[in-house]
GROMACS .gro file of C-alpha atoms in nm:
model
  445
    1UNK     CA    1  -8.293  -2.163   0.279
    2UNK     CA    2  -8.487  -2.468   0.412
    3UNK     CA    3  -8.769  -2.585   0.191
    4UNK     CA    4  -9.020  -2.816   0.244
    5UNK     CA    5  -9.183  -2.991  -0.036
    6UNK     CA    6  -9.489  -3.176   0.065
    7UNK     CA    7  -9.595  -3.426  -0.255
    8UNK     CA    8  -9.265  -3.629  -0.429
    9UNK     CA    9  -9.480  -3.646  -0.785
   10UNK     CA   10  -9.431  -3.516  -1.100
   11UNK     CA   11  -9.453  -3.154  -0.991
   12UNK     CA   12  -9.245  -3.206  -0.655
   13UNK     CA   13  -8.976  -3.405  -0.803
   14UNK     CA   14  -8.933  -3.112  -1.067
   15UNK     CA   15  -8.928  -2.866  -0.764
   16UNK     CA   16  -8.718  -3.074  -0.555
   17UNK     CA   17  -8.426  -3.150  -0.883
   18UNK     CA   18  -8.465  -2.757  -0.962
   19UNK     CA   19  -8.353  -2.664  -0.588
   20UNK     CA   20  -8.121  -2.922  -0.428
   21UNK     CA   21  -7.778  -2.769  -0.552
   22UNK     CA   22  -7.883  -2.436  -0.383
   23UNK     CA   23  -8.104  -2.504  -0.060
   24UNK     CA   24  -8.137  -2.750   0.244
   25UNK     CA   25  -8.468  -2.945   0.071
   26UNK     CA   26  -8.692  -3.196   0.232
   27UNK     CA   27  -8.942  -3.372   0.042
   28UNK     CA   28  -9.276  -3.521   0.243
   29UNK     CA   29  -9.462  -3.829   0.069
   30UNK     CA   30  -9.705  -4.067   0.196
   31UNK     CA   31  -9.620  -4.374  -0.101
   32UNK     CA   32  -9.308  -4.502   0.005
   33UNK     CA   33  -9.188  -4.620  -0.366
   34UNK     CA   34  -9.201  -4.235  -0.452
   35UNK     CA   35  -8.958  -4.170  -0.116
   36UNK     CA   36  -8.731  -4.383  -0.224
   37UNK     CA   37  -8.737  -4.341  -0.559
   38UNK     CA   38  -8.648  -3.941  -0.497
   39UNK     CA   39  -8.361  -4.009  -0.201
   40UNK     CA   40  -8.222  -4.165  -0.536
   41UNK     CA   41  -8.248  -3.927  -0.737
   42UNK     CA   42  -8.228  -3.606  -0.577
   43UNK     CA   43  -7.967  -3.440  -0.320
   44UNK     CA   44  -8.233  -3.420  -0.051
   45UNK     CA   45  -8.404  -3.569   0.284
   46UNK     CA   46  -8.703  -3.755   0.218
   47UNK     CA   47  -8.948  -3.872   0.473
   48UNK     CA   48  -9.235  -4.126   0.434
   49UNK     CA   49  -9.528  -3.956   0.574
   50UNK     CA   50  -9.871  -3.715   0.539
   51UNK     CA   51  -9.751  -3.333   0.508
   52UNK     CA   52 -10.056  -3.248   0.668
   53UNK     CA   53  -9.973  -3.356   0.992
   54UNK     CA   54  -9.808  -3.151   1.267
   55UNK     CA   55  -9.593  -3.423   1.382
   56UNK     CA   56  -9.461  -3.488   1.028
   57UNK     CA   57  -9.359  -3.112   0.977
   58UNK     CA   58  -9.194  -3.112   1.238
   59UNK     CA   59  -8.984  -3.402   1.198
   60UNK     CA   60  -8.904  -3.258   0.881
   61UNK     CA   61  -8.777  -2.935   1.057
   62UNK     CA   62  -9.037  -2.682   1.004
   63UNK     CA   63  -8.923  -2.443   1.280
   64UNK     CA   64  -8.634  -2.384   1.067
   65UNK     CA   65  -8.811  -2.380   0.727
   66UNK     CA   66  -8.857  -2.084   0.524
   67UNK     CA   67  -9.088  -2.231   0.276
   68UNK     CA   68  -9.347  -2.507   0.236
   69UNK     CA   69  -9.450  -2.596  -0.102
   70UNK     CA   70  -9.746  -2.812  -0.113
   71UNK     CA   71  -9.769  -3.006  -0.439
   72UNK     CA   72  -9.949  -3.315  -0.414
   73UNK     CA   73 -10.251  -3.423  -0.687
   74UNK     CA   74 -10.519  -3.325  -0.385
   75UNK     CA   75 -10.617  -2.950  -0.382
   76UNK     CA   76 -10.777  -2.972  -0.056
   77UNK     CA   77 -10.444  -3.153   0.073
   78UNK     CA   78 -10.237  -2.904  -0.042
   79UNK     CA   79 -10.443  -2.580   0.158
   80UNK     CA   80 -10.477  -2.818   0.443
   81UNK     CA   81 -10.083  -2.852   0.437
   82UNK     CA   82 -10.026  -2.462   0.402
   83UNK     CA   83 -10.236  -2.398   0.676
   84UNK     CA   84 -10.110  -2.674   0.937
   85UNK     CA   85  -9.763  -2.532   0.840
   86UNK     CA   86  -9.872  -2.165   0.931
   87UNK     CA   87 -10.007  -2.326   1.255
   88UNK     CA   88  -9.699  -2.484   1.391
   89UNK     CA   89  -9.494  -2.184   1.248
   90UNK     CA   90  -9.459  -1.903   1.000
   91UNK     CA   91  -9.306  -2.053   0.650
   92UNK     CA   92  -9.388  -1.870   0.329
   93UNK     CA   93  -9.630  -2.113   0.148
   94UNK     CA   94  -9.692  -2.187  -0.158
   95UNK     CA   95  -9.981  -2.432  -0.284
   96UNK     CA   96 -10.072  -2.587  -0.587
   97UNK     CA   97 -10.423  -2.646  -0.708
   98UNK     CA   98 -10.631  -2.720  -1.011
   99UNK     CA   99 -10.994  -2.583  -0.940
  100UNK     CA  100 -10.971  -2.205  -1.058
  101UNK     CA  101 -11.271  -2.160  -0.798
  102UNK     CA  102 -11.011  -2.227  -0.518
  103UNK     CA  103 -10.794  -1.950  -0.676
  104UNK     CA  104 -11.076  -1.720  -0.711
  105UNK     CA  105 -11.167  -1.737  -0.336
  106UNK     CA  106 -10.809  -1.713  -0.232
  107UNK     CA  107 -10.739  -1.417  -0.450
  108UNK     CA  108 -11.060  -1.212  -0.252
  109UNK     CA  109 -10.936  -1.304   0.066
  110UNK     CA  110 -10.584  -1.173   0.212
  111UNK     CA  111 -10.423  -1.458   0.285
  112UNK     CA  112 -10.709  -1.735   0.276
  113UNK     CA  113 -10.598  -2.096   0.365
  114UNK     CA  114 -10.299  -1.981   0.522
  115UNK     CA  115 -10.140  -2.009   0.207
  116UNK     CA  116  -9.930  -1.699   0.060
  117UNK     CA  117  -9.905  -1.774  -0.271
  118UNK     CA  118 -10.135  -2.015  -0.494
  119UNK     CA  119 -10.050  -2.165  -0.837
  120UNK     CA  120 -10.357  -2.286  -1.056
  121UNK     CA  121 -10.199  -2.558  -1.292
  122UNK     CA  122 -10.547  -2.556  -1.535
  123UNK     CA  123 -10.511  -2.166  -1.555
  124UNK     CA  124 -10.153  -2.122  -1.574
  125UNK     CA  125 -10.154  -2.374  -1.858
  126UNK     CA  126 -10.442  -2.278  -2.070
  127UNK     CA  127 -10.224  -1.897  -2.041
  128UNK     CA  128  -9.923  -2.119  -2.172
  129UNK     CA  129 -10.137  -2.261  -2.486
  130UNK     CA  130 -10.291  -1.881  -2.587
  131UNK     CA  131  -9.910  -1.747  -2.560
  132UNK     CA  132  -9.790  -2.068  -2.811
  133UNK     CA  133 -10.069  -2.033  -2.993
  134UNK     CA  134  -9.995  -1.634  -3.020
  135UNK     CA  135  -9.645  -1.708  -3.155
  136UNK     CA  136  -9.682  -1.957  -3.492
  137UNK     CA  137  -9.405  -2.227  -3.524
  138UNK     CA  138  -9.309  -2.160  -3.174
  139UNK     CA  139  -9.259  -2.448  -2.914
  140UNK     CA  140  -9.216  -2.255  -2.604
  141UNK     CA  141  -9.288  -1.872  -2.532
  142UNK     CA  142  -9.250  -1.676  -2.210
  143UNK     CA  143  -9.317  -1.320  -2.087
  144UNK     CA  144  -9.020  -1.078  -1.959
  145UNK     CA  145  -9.009  -0.719  -1.788
  146UNK     CA  146  -9.394  -0.644  -1.741
  147UNK     CA  147  -9.445  -0.815  -2.127
  148UNK     CA  148  -9.207  -0.566  -2.281
  149UNK     CA  149  -8.968  -0.864  -2.351
  150UNK     CA  150  -9.045  -1.239  -2.527
  151UNK     CA  151  -8.840  -1.515  -2.506
  152UNK     CA  152  -8.935  -1.828  -2.755
  153UNK     CA  153  -8.782  -2.152  -2.857
  154UNK     CA  154  -8.837  -2.262  -3.254
  155UNK     CA  155  -8.767  -2.580  -3.383
  156UNK     CA  156  -8.545  -2.551  -3.688
  157UNK     CA  157  -8.677  -2.781  -3.992
  158UNK     CA  158  -8.544  -2.896  -4.281
  159UNK     CA  159  -8.798  -2.634  -4.466
  160UNK     CA  160  -8.703  -2.330  -4.247
  161UNK     CA  161  -8.604  -2.035  -4.412
  162UNK     CA  162  -8.294  -2.002  -4.218
  163UNK     CA  163  -8.139  -2.385  -4.222
  164UNK     CA  164  -7.807  -2.286  -4.364
  165UNK     CA  165  -7.748  -1.945  -4.265
  166UNK     CA  166  -7.545  -1.825  -4.062
  167UNK     CA  167  -7.649  -1.623  -3.743
  168UNK     CA  168  -7.539  -1.285  -3.876
  169UNK     CA  169  -7.751  -1.389  -4.175
  170UNK     CA  170  -8.070  -1.491  -4.000
  171UNK     CA  171  -8.081  -1.239  -3.751
  172UNK     CA  172  -8.242  -0.945  -3.944
  173UNK     CA  173  -8.393  -0.779  -3.687
  174UNK     CA  174  -8.353  -0.490  -3.493
  175UNK     CA  175  -8.465  -0.552  -3.105
  176UNK     CA  176  -8.372  -0.916  -3.123
  177UNK     CA  177  -8.114  -1.156  -2.996
  178UNK     CA  178  -8.036  -1.542  -3.089
  179UNK     CA  179  -7.946  -1.643  -2.749
  180UNK     CA  180  -7.876  -2.021  -2.794
  181UNK     CA  181  -7.904  -2.309  -2.999
  182UNK     CA  182  -7.983  -2.630  -2.836
  183UNK     CA  183  -7.818  -2.901  -3.091
  184UNK     CA  184  -7.903  -3.267  -2.971
  185UNK     CA  185  -7.737  -3.280  -2.655
  186UNK     CA  186  -7.542  -2.970  -2.644
  187UNK     CA  187  -7.642  -2.622  -2.595
  188UNK     CA  188  -7.445  -2.401  -2.856
  189UNK     CA  189  -7.446  -2.024  -2.787
  190UNK     CA  190  -7.350  -1.892  -3.091
  191UNK     CA  191  -7.162  -1.631  -3.311
  192UNK     CA  192  -7.244  -1.415  -3.592
  193UNK     CA  193  -7.050  -1.712  -3.775
  194UNK     CA  194  -7.265  -2.000  -3.591
  195UNK     CA  195  -7.423  -2.186  -3.906
  196UNK     CA  196  -7.826  -2.292  -3.812
  197UNK     CA  197  -7.868  -2.634  -3.858
  198UNK     CA  198  -8.148  -2.904  -3.977
  199UNK     CA  199  -8.300  -3.040  -3.598
  200UNK     CA  200  -8.193  -2.726  -3.409
  201UNK     CA  201  -8.378  -2.551  -3.116
  202UNK     CA  202  -8.352  -2.188  -3.139
  203UNK     CA  203  -8.413  -1.947  -2.866
  204UNK     CA  204  -8.432  -1.583  -2.927
  205UNK     CA  205  -8.533  -1.298  -2.710
  206UNK     CA  206  -8.620  -0.928  -2.777
  207UNK     CA  207  -8.947  -0.745  -2.849
  208UNK     CA  208  -9.286  -0.858  -2.908
  209UNK     CA  209  -9.281  -0.742  -3.239
  210UNK     CA  210  -8.924  -0.836  -3.346
  211UNK     CA  211  -9.020  -1.181  -3.192
  212UNK     CA  212  -9.365  -1.208  -3.349
  213UNK     CA  213  -9.206  -1.087  -3.674
  214UNK     CA  214  -8.938  -1.352  -3.704
  215UNK     CA  215  -9.184  -1.607  -3.606
  216UNK     CA  216  -9.356  -1.494  -3.952
  217UNK     CA  217  -9.086  -1.533  -4.135
  218UNK     CA  218  -9.021  -1.859  -4.006
  219UNK     CA  219  -9.362  -2.009  -4.076
  220UNK     CA  220  -9.708  -1.849  -4.262
  221UNK     CA  221  -9.926  -1.982  -3.973
  222UNK     CA  222 -10.144  -1.720  -3.837
  223UNK     CA  223 -10.086  -1.583  -3.521
  224UNK     CA  224 -10.414  -1.541  -3.288
  225UNK     CA  225 -10.525  -1.197  -3.419
  226UNK     CA  226 -10.522  -1.371  -3.791
  227UNK     CA  227 -10.655  -1.701  -3.717
  228UNK     CA  228 -11.012  -1.768  -3.867
  229UNK     CA  229 -11.058  -2.047  -3.682
  230UNK     CA  230 -10.945  -2.238  -3.378
  231UNK     CA  231 -11.082  -2.579  -3.224
  232UNK     CA  232 -11.039  -2.699  -2.886
  233UNK     CA  233 -11.134  -3.048  -2.853
  234UNK     CA  234 -11.221  -3.156  -2.455
  235UNK     CA  235 -11.411  -2.940  -2.214
  236UNK     CA  236 -11.230  -2.979  -1.916
  237UNK     CA  237 -11.127  -2.688  -1.720
  238UNK     CA  238 -10.785  -2.636  -1.944
  239UNK     CA  239 -11.014  -2.626  -2.206
  240UNK     CA  240 -11.274  -2.432  -2.117
  241UNK     CA  241 -11.034  -2.173  -1.966
  242UNK     CA  242 -10.827  -2.162  -2.327
  243UNK     CA  243 -11.178  -2.046  -2.462
  244UNK     CA  244 -11.253  -1.783  -2.213
  245UNK     CA  245 -10.920  -1.677  -2.254
  246UNK     CA  246 -10.948  -1.659  -2.654
  247UNK     CA  247 -11.286  -1.475  -2.637
  248UNK     CA  248 -11.101  -1.206  -2.375
  249UNK     CA  249 -10.888  -1.171  -2.709
  250UNK     CA  250 -11.192  -1.100  -2.946
  251UNK     CA  251 -11.213  -1.459  -3.090
  252UNK     CA  252 -11.478  -1.709  -3.113
  253UNK     CA  253 -11.360  -2.070  -3.078
  254UNK     CA  254 -11.545  -2.354  -3.135
  255UNK     CA  255 -11.465  -2.628  -2.885
  256UNK     CA  256 -11.629  -3.013  -2.884
  257UNK     CA  257 -11.761  -3.160  -2.612
  258UNK     CA  258 -11.824  -3.551  -2.591
  259UNK     CA  259 -12.083  -3.504  -2.265
  260UNK     CA  260 -12.395  -3.370  -2.300
  261UNK     CA  261 -12.428  -3.243  -1.974
  262UNK     CA  262 -12.103  -3.058  -1.952
  263UNK     CA  263 -12.126  -2.922  -2.320
  264UNK     CA  264 -12.472  -2.739  -2.217
  265UNK     CA  265 -12.286  -2.589  -1.906
  266UNK     CA  266 -12.008  -2.453  -2.152
  267UNK     CA  267 -12.227  -2.328  -2.356
  268UNK     CA  268 -12.379  -2.124  -2.093
  269UNK     CA  269 -12.034  -1.989  -1.951
  270UNK     CA  270 -11.862  -1.951  -2.308
  271UNK     CA  271 -12.136  -1.713  -2.518
  272UNK     CA  272 -11.849  -1.666  -2.754
  273UNK     CA  273 -11.761  -2.010  -2.841
  274UNK     CA  274 -11.955  -2.253  -3.036
  275UNK     CA  275 -11.989  -2.569  -2.833
  276UNK     CA  276 -12.043  -2.887  -3.030
  277UNK     CA  277 -12.168  -3.198  -2.849
  278UNK     CA  278 -11.963  -3.490  -2.989
  279UNK     CA  279 -11.671  -3.747  -3.011
  280UNK     CA  280 -11.394  -3.531  -3.165
  281UNK     CA  281 -11.203  -3.908  -3.186
  282UNK     CA  282 -11.494  -3.970  -3.434
  283UNK     CA  283 -11.274  -3.894  -3.805
  284UNK     CA  284 -11.604  -3.855  -4.009
  285UNK     CA  285 -11.748  -3.589  -3.693
  286UNK     CA  286 -11.388  -3.374  -3.778
  287UNK     CA  287 -11.442  -3.389  -4.168
  288UNK     CA  288 -11.824  -3.309  -4.160
  289UNK     CA  289 -11.746  -3.017  -3.889
  290UNK     CA  290 -11.472  -2.904  -4.132
  291UNK     CA  291 -11.217  -2.888  -3.872
  292UNK     CA  292 -10.965  -2.913  -4.139
  293UNK     CA  293 -11.053  -2.581  -4.220
  294UNK     CA  294 -10.910  -2.472  -3.878
  295UNK     CA  295 -10.565  -2.291  -3.795
  296UNK     CA  296 -10.480  -2.490  -3.496
  297UNK     CA  297 -10.657  -2.752  -3.318
  298UNK     CA  298 -10.603  -2.773  -2.979
  299UNK     CA  299 -10.635  -3.136  -2.783
  300UNK     CA  300 -10.744  -3.075  -2.374
  301UNK     CA  301 -10.918  -3.367  -2.315
  302UNK     CA  302 -10.855  -3.578  -1.952
  303UNK     CA  303 -10.651  -3.856  -2.122
  304UNK     CA  304 -10.303  -3.827  -2.272
  305UNK     CA  305 -10.355  -4.092  -2.553
  306UNK     CA  306 -10.688  -3.948  -2.647
  307UNK     CA  307 -10.491  -3.624  -2.699
  308UNK     CA  308 -10.261  -3.779  -2.954
  309UNK     CA  309 -10.506  -3.939  -3.113
  310UNK     CA  310 -10.697  -3.623  -3.186
  311UNK     CA  311 -10.390  -3.451  -3.249
  312UNK     CA  312 -10.287  -3.732  -3.536
  313UNK     CA  313 -10.646  -3.718  -3.685
  314UNK     CA  314 -10.652  -3.338  -3.706
  315UNK     CA  315 -10.334  -3.352  -3.925
  316UNK     CA  316 -10.444  -3.654  -4.133
  317UNK     CA  317 -10.739  -3.428  -4.286
  318UNK     CA  318 -10.526  -3.138  -4.315
  319UNK     CA  319 -10.484  -2.946  -3.983
  320UNK     CA  320 -10.176  -2.740  -4.026
  321UNK     CA  321 -10.089  -2.685  -3.614
  322UNK     CA  322 -10.188  -2.890  -3.337
  323UNK     CA  323 -10.132  -2.835  -2.950
  324UNK     CA  324 -10.170  -3.146  -2.664
  325UNK     CA  325 -10.216  -3.133  -2.299
  326UNK     CA  326  -9.993  -3.388  -2.190
  327UNK     CA  327 -10.011  -3.510  -1.832
  328UNK     CA  328  -9.681  -3.725  -1.789
  329UNK     CA  329  -9.410  -3.542  -1.873
  330UNK     CA  330  -9.235  -3.843  -2.038
  331UNK     CA  331  -9.438  -3.873  -2.312
  332UNK     CA  332  -9.386  -3.536  -2.405
  333UNK     CA  333  -9.056  -3.586  -2.652
  334UNK     CA  334  -9.248  -3.898  -2.794
  335UNK     CA  335  -9.605  -3.678  -2.876
  336UNK     CA  336  -9.358  -3.444  -3.036
  337UNK     CA  337  -9.202  -3.721  -3.245
  338UNK     CA  338  -9.471  -3.875  -3.401
  339UNK     CA  339  -9.674  -3.565  -3.488
  340UNK     CA  340  -9.800  -3.359  -3.208
  341UNK     CA  341  -9.663  -2.995  -3.307
  342UNK     CA  342  -9.673  -2.909  -2.922
  343UNK     CA  343  -9.712  -3.099  -2.622
  344UNK     CA  344  -9.765  -2.891  -2.317
  345UNK     CA  345  -9.737  -3.060  -1.962
  346UNK     CA  346  -9.908  -2.910  -1.707
  347UNK     CA  347  -9.708  -3.063  -1.421
  348UNK     CA  348  -9.343  -2.890  -1.586
  349UNK     CA  349  -9.506  -2.576  -1.652
  350UNK     CA  350  -9.671  -2.559  -1.269
  351UNK     CA  351  -9.327  -2.702  -1.152
  352UNK     CA  352  -9.120  -2.366  -1.358
  353UNK     CA  353  -9.384  -2.127  -1.182
  354UNK     CA  354  -9.378  -2.253  -0.815
  355UNK     CA  355  -8.984  -2.283  -0.873
  356UNK     CA  356  -8.986  -1.909  -0.971
  357UNK     CA  357  -9.052  -1.770  -0.632
  358UNK     CA  358  -8.759  -1.993  -0.460
  359UNK     CA  359  -8.521  -1.768  -0.645
  360UNK     CA  360  -8.323  -1.502  -0.507
  361UNK     CA  361  -8.554  -1.162  -0.450
  362UNK     CA  362  -8.378  -1.024  -0.764
  363UNK     CA  363  -8.501  -1.276  -0.999
  364UNK     CA  364  -8.801  -1.101  -1.105
  365UNK     CA  365  -8.938  -1.420  -1.398
  366UNK     CA  366  -8.764  -1.745  -1.502
  367UNK     CA  367  -8.840  -1.958  -1.768
  368UNK     CA  368  -8.659  -2.320  -1.780
  369UNK     CA  369  -8.590  -2.482  -2.121
  370UNK     CA  370  -8.547  -2.809  -2.279
  371UNK     CA  371  -8.592  -3.003  -1.958
  372UNK     CA  372  -8.381  -2.737  -1.744
  373UNK     CA  373  -8.036  -2.758  -1.961
  374UNK     CA  374  -8.019  -2.355  -1.986
  375UNK     CA  375  -8.282  -2.064  -1.775
  376UNK     CA  376  -8.371  -1.754  -1.915
  377UNK     CA  377  -8.334  -1.520  -1.597
  378UNK     CA  378  -8.528  -1.184  -1.565
  379UNK     CA  379  -8.303  -0.971  -1.257
  380UNK     CA  380  -8.303  -0.616  -1.102
  381UNK     CA  381  -7.944  -0.427  -1.097
  382UNK     CA  382  -7.836  -0.332  -0.800
  383UNK     CA  383  -7.556  -0.161  -0.615
  384UNK     CA  384  -7.406  -0.496  -0.563
  385UNK     CA  385  -7.411  -0.674  -0.944
  386UNK     CA  386  -7.163  -0.658  -1.152
  387UNK     CA  387  -7.354  -0.511  -1.448
  388UNK     CA  388  -7.339  -0.220  -1.294
  389UNK     CA  389  -7.229   0.078  -1.459
  390UNK     CA  390  -6.964  -0.113  -1.669
  391UNK     CA  391  -6.973  -0.159  -2.079
  392UNK     CA  392  -7.128  -0.495  -2.132
  393UNK     CA  393  -6.859  -0.606  -2.342
  394UNK     CA  394  -6.616  -0.633  -2.054
  395UNK     CA  395  -6.916  -0.769  -1.790
  396UNK     CA  396  -6.924  -1.080  -2.054
  397UNK     CA  397  -6.530  -1.116  -2.050
  398UNK     CA  398  -6.573  -1.179  -1.704
  399UNK     CA  399  -6.869  -1.421  -1.674
  400UNK     CA  400  -6.843  -1.849  -1.731
  401UNK     CA  401  -6.966  -1.919  -2.115
  402UNK     CA  402  -7.259  -2.011  -2.119
  403UNK     CA  403  -7.471  -1.668  -2.080
  404UNK     CA  404  -7.610  -1.455  -2.327
  405UNK     CA  405  -7.766  -1.083  -2.197
  406UNK     CA  406  -8.088  -1.113  -2.405
  407UNK     CA  407  -8.268  -0.763  -2.380
  408UNK     CA  408  -8.280  -0.458  -2.102
  409UNK     CA  409  -8.562  -0.249  -1.992
  410UNK     CA  410  -8.480   0.039  -1.874
  411UNK     CA  411  -8.816   0.279  -1.711
  412UNK     CA  412  -9.065   0.084  -1.943
  413UNK     CA  413  -8.833   0.110  -2.272
  414UNK     CA  414  -8.647  -0.171  -2.457
  415UNK     CA  415  -8.300  -0.120  -2.489
  416UNK     CA  416  -8.074  -0.405  -2.738
  417UNK     CA  417  -7.774  -0.464  -2.569
  418UNK     CA  418  -7.489  -0.384  -2.750
  419UNK     CA  419  -7.152  -0.407  -2.637
  420UNK     CA  420  -7.074  -0.075  -2.555
  421UNK     CA  421  -7.465  -0.072  -2.356
  422UNK     CA  422  -7.377   0.031  -1.991
  423UNK     CA  423  -7.627  -0.075  -1.711
  424UNK     CA  424  -7.764   0.151  -1.471
  425UNK     CA  425  -7.934   0.065  -1.122
  426UNK     CA  426  -8.288  -0.053  -1.154
  427UNK     CA  427  -8.222  -0.158  -1.517
  428UNK     CA  428  -8.418  -0.506  -1.582
  429UNK     CA  429  -8.200  -0.743  -1.752
  430UNK     CA  430  -8.308  -1.080  -1.950
  431UNK     CA  431  -8.005  -1.302  -1.943
  432UNK     CA  432  -7.961  -1.681  -2.121
  433UNK     CA  433  -7.805  -1.922  -1.871
  434UNK     CA  434  -7.671  -2.273  -1.883
  435UNK     CA  435  -7.785  -2.444  -1.597
  436UNK     CA  436  -7.428  -2.594  -1.529
  437UNK     CA  437  -7.274  -2.268  -1.464
  438UNK     CA  438  -7.597  -2.072  -1.307
  439UNK     CA  439  -7.459  -2.074  -0.946
  440UNK     CA  440  -7.162  -1.902  -1.067
  441UNK     CA  441  -7.332  -1.685  -1.243
  442UNK     CA  442  -7.591  -1.593  -0.961
  443UNK     CA  443  -7.358  -1.576  -0.749
  444UNK     CA  444  -7.236  -1.227  -0.901
  445UNK     CA  445  -7.543  -1.099  -1.108
   0.00000   0.00000   0.00000
């Protein structure tokens, strides 16, 4: 497939690196340094130019393009790119936007702006925050099979109740699969005898109930339903959308916004949220407003450094769990190392969502793990699949190492995979795959 990516920033670069092995990728950017950098980092053709220009699109081979992805930092530019692509030819178009009102306008009008799919960064980030908050202790969460299956990643620290246990000892849940352990620079596909160590990142796949029960065993932190106090720092669009989603879940969060005009606007738009006008980097304010009593603090300011500061201040006064929005991907590991419990990078989650649309049609959903060292895929079993009508133990023997079948759904019901399980046409299968063997696996699944 020929794919044109307009915008070689963090989102575009991540998309290009995820696609360059399997597709013919052309990247367009107005910045010469970005063009040089992506040419060096990825196996793509890179052009310096304006992606809204029909001439530049033609130079990029728009007539042969199957997909155009507009991923610059400008919503308006991305929409114009998609419109321009449609005037030259008729590729499938994906636009990244931040403004939720553009998404709502697009949703109301079929094929508005010449955009086939619109991915809203701020809304998708807020949804990711709520998903993670709803699973205490999780560092990454994703849903599959219309919400029947949950994938979650947990960090295992020295105080974890399962440190030193084997997988067979720790896996006490009927509808849960221990898919992988990410250990330093290695992805470990566990057996029953594999010992869970401090510092491991554990990936589990299973039913919503079993995943939540497992999370509850790992940590005493409350779920969204159990939380008595949620504090959101920052009235950015992400902060607003997060508060709105909490309200939809029947919760009454508190939101702190420094700008008086923005605080009044948010108070009007969020009837179930207590909006406080103040500077949340003031520790005296945090103490005075009893933020220490919060079950979780979410830092959604428009500055990575301030989000880290707020997280550290919240930890200092006794808050058990903090999440922070981190715009620059290179800061994520650093911020989590120095004290932020979970750092969420909007650009990376957006790149992941956009990449999902480039997969083969049978791939229903996709989650990337640990900087794309592994993926969790949802596929539908068809007549050409190696999975069809064979016991799983026989199928797995024919697949490379680095593959785990985590869950199966059939006619809206969850099936926990066992060696004797036989898959049928139309089943949905959620599979953990190391990126190194992804091509080989995709060819036969």
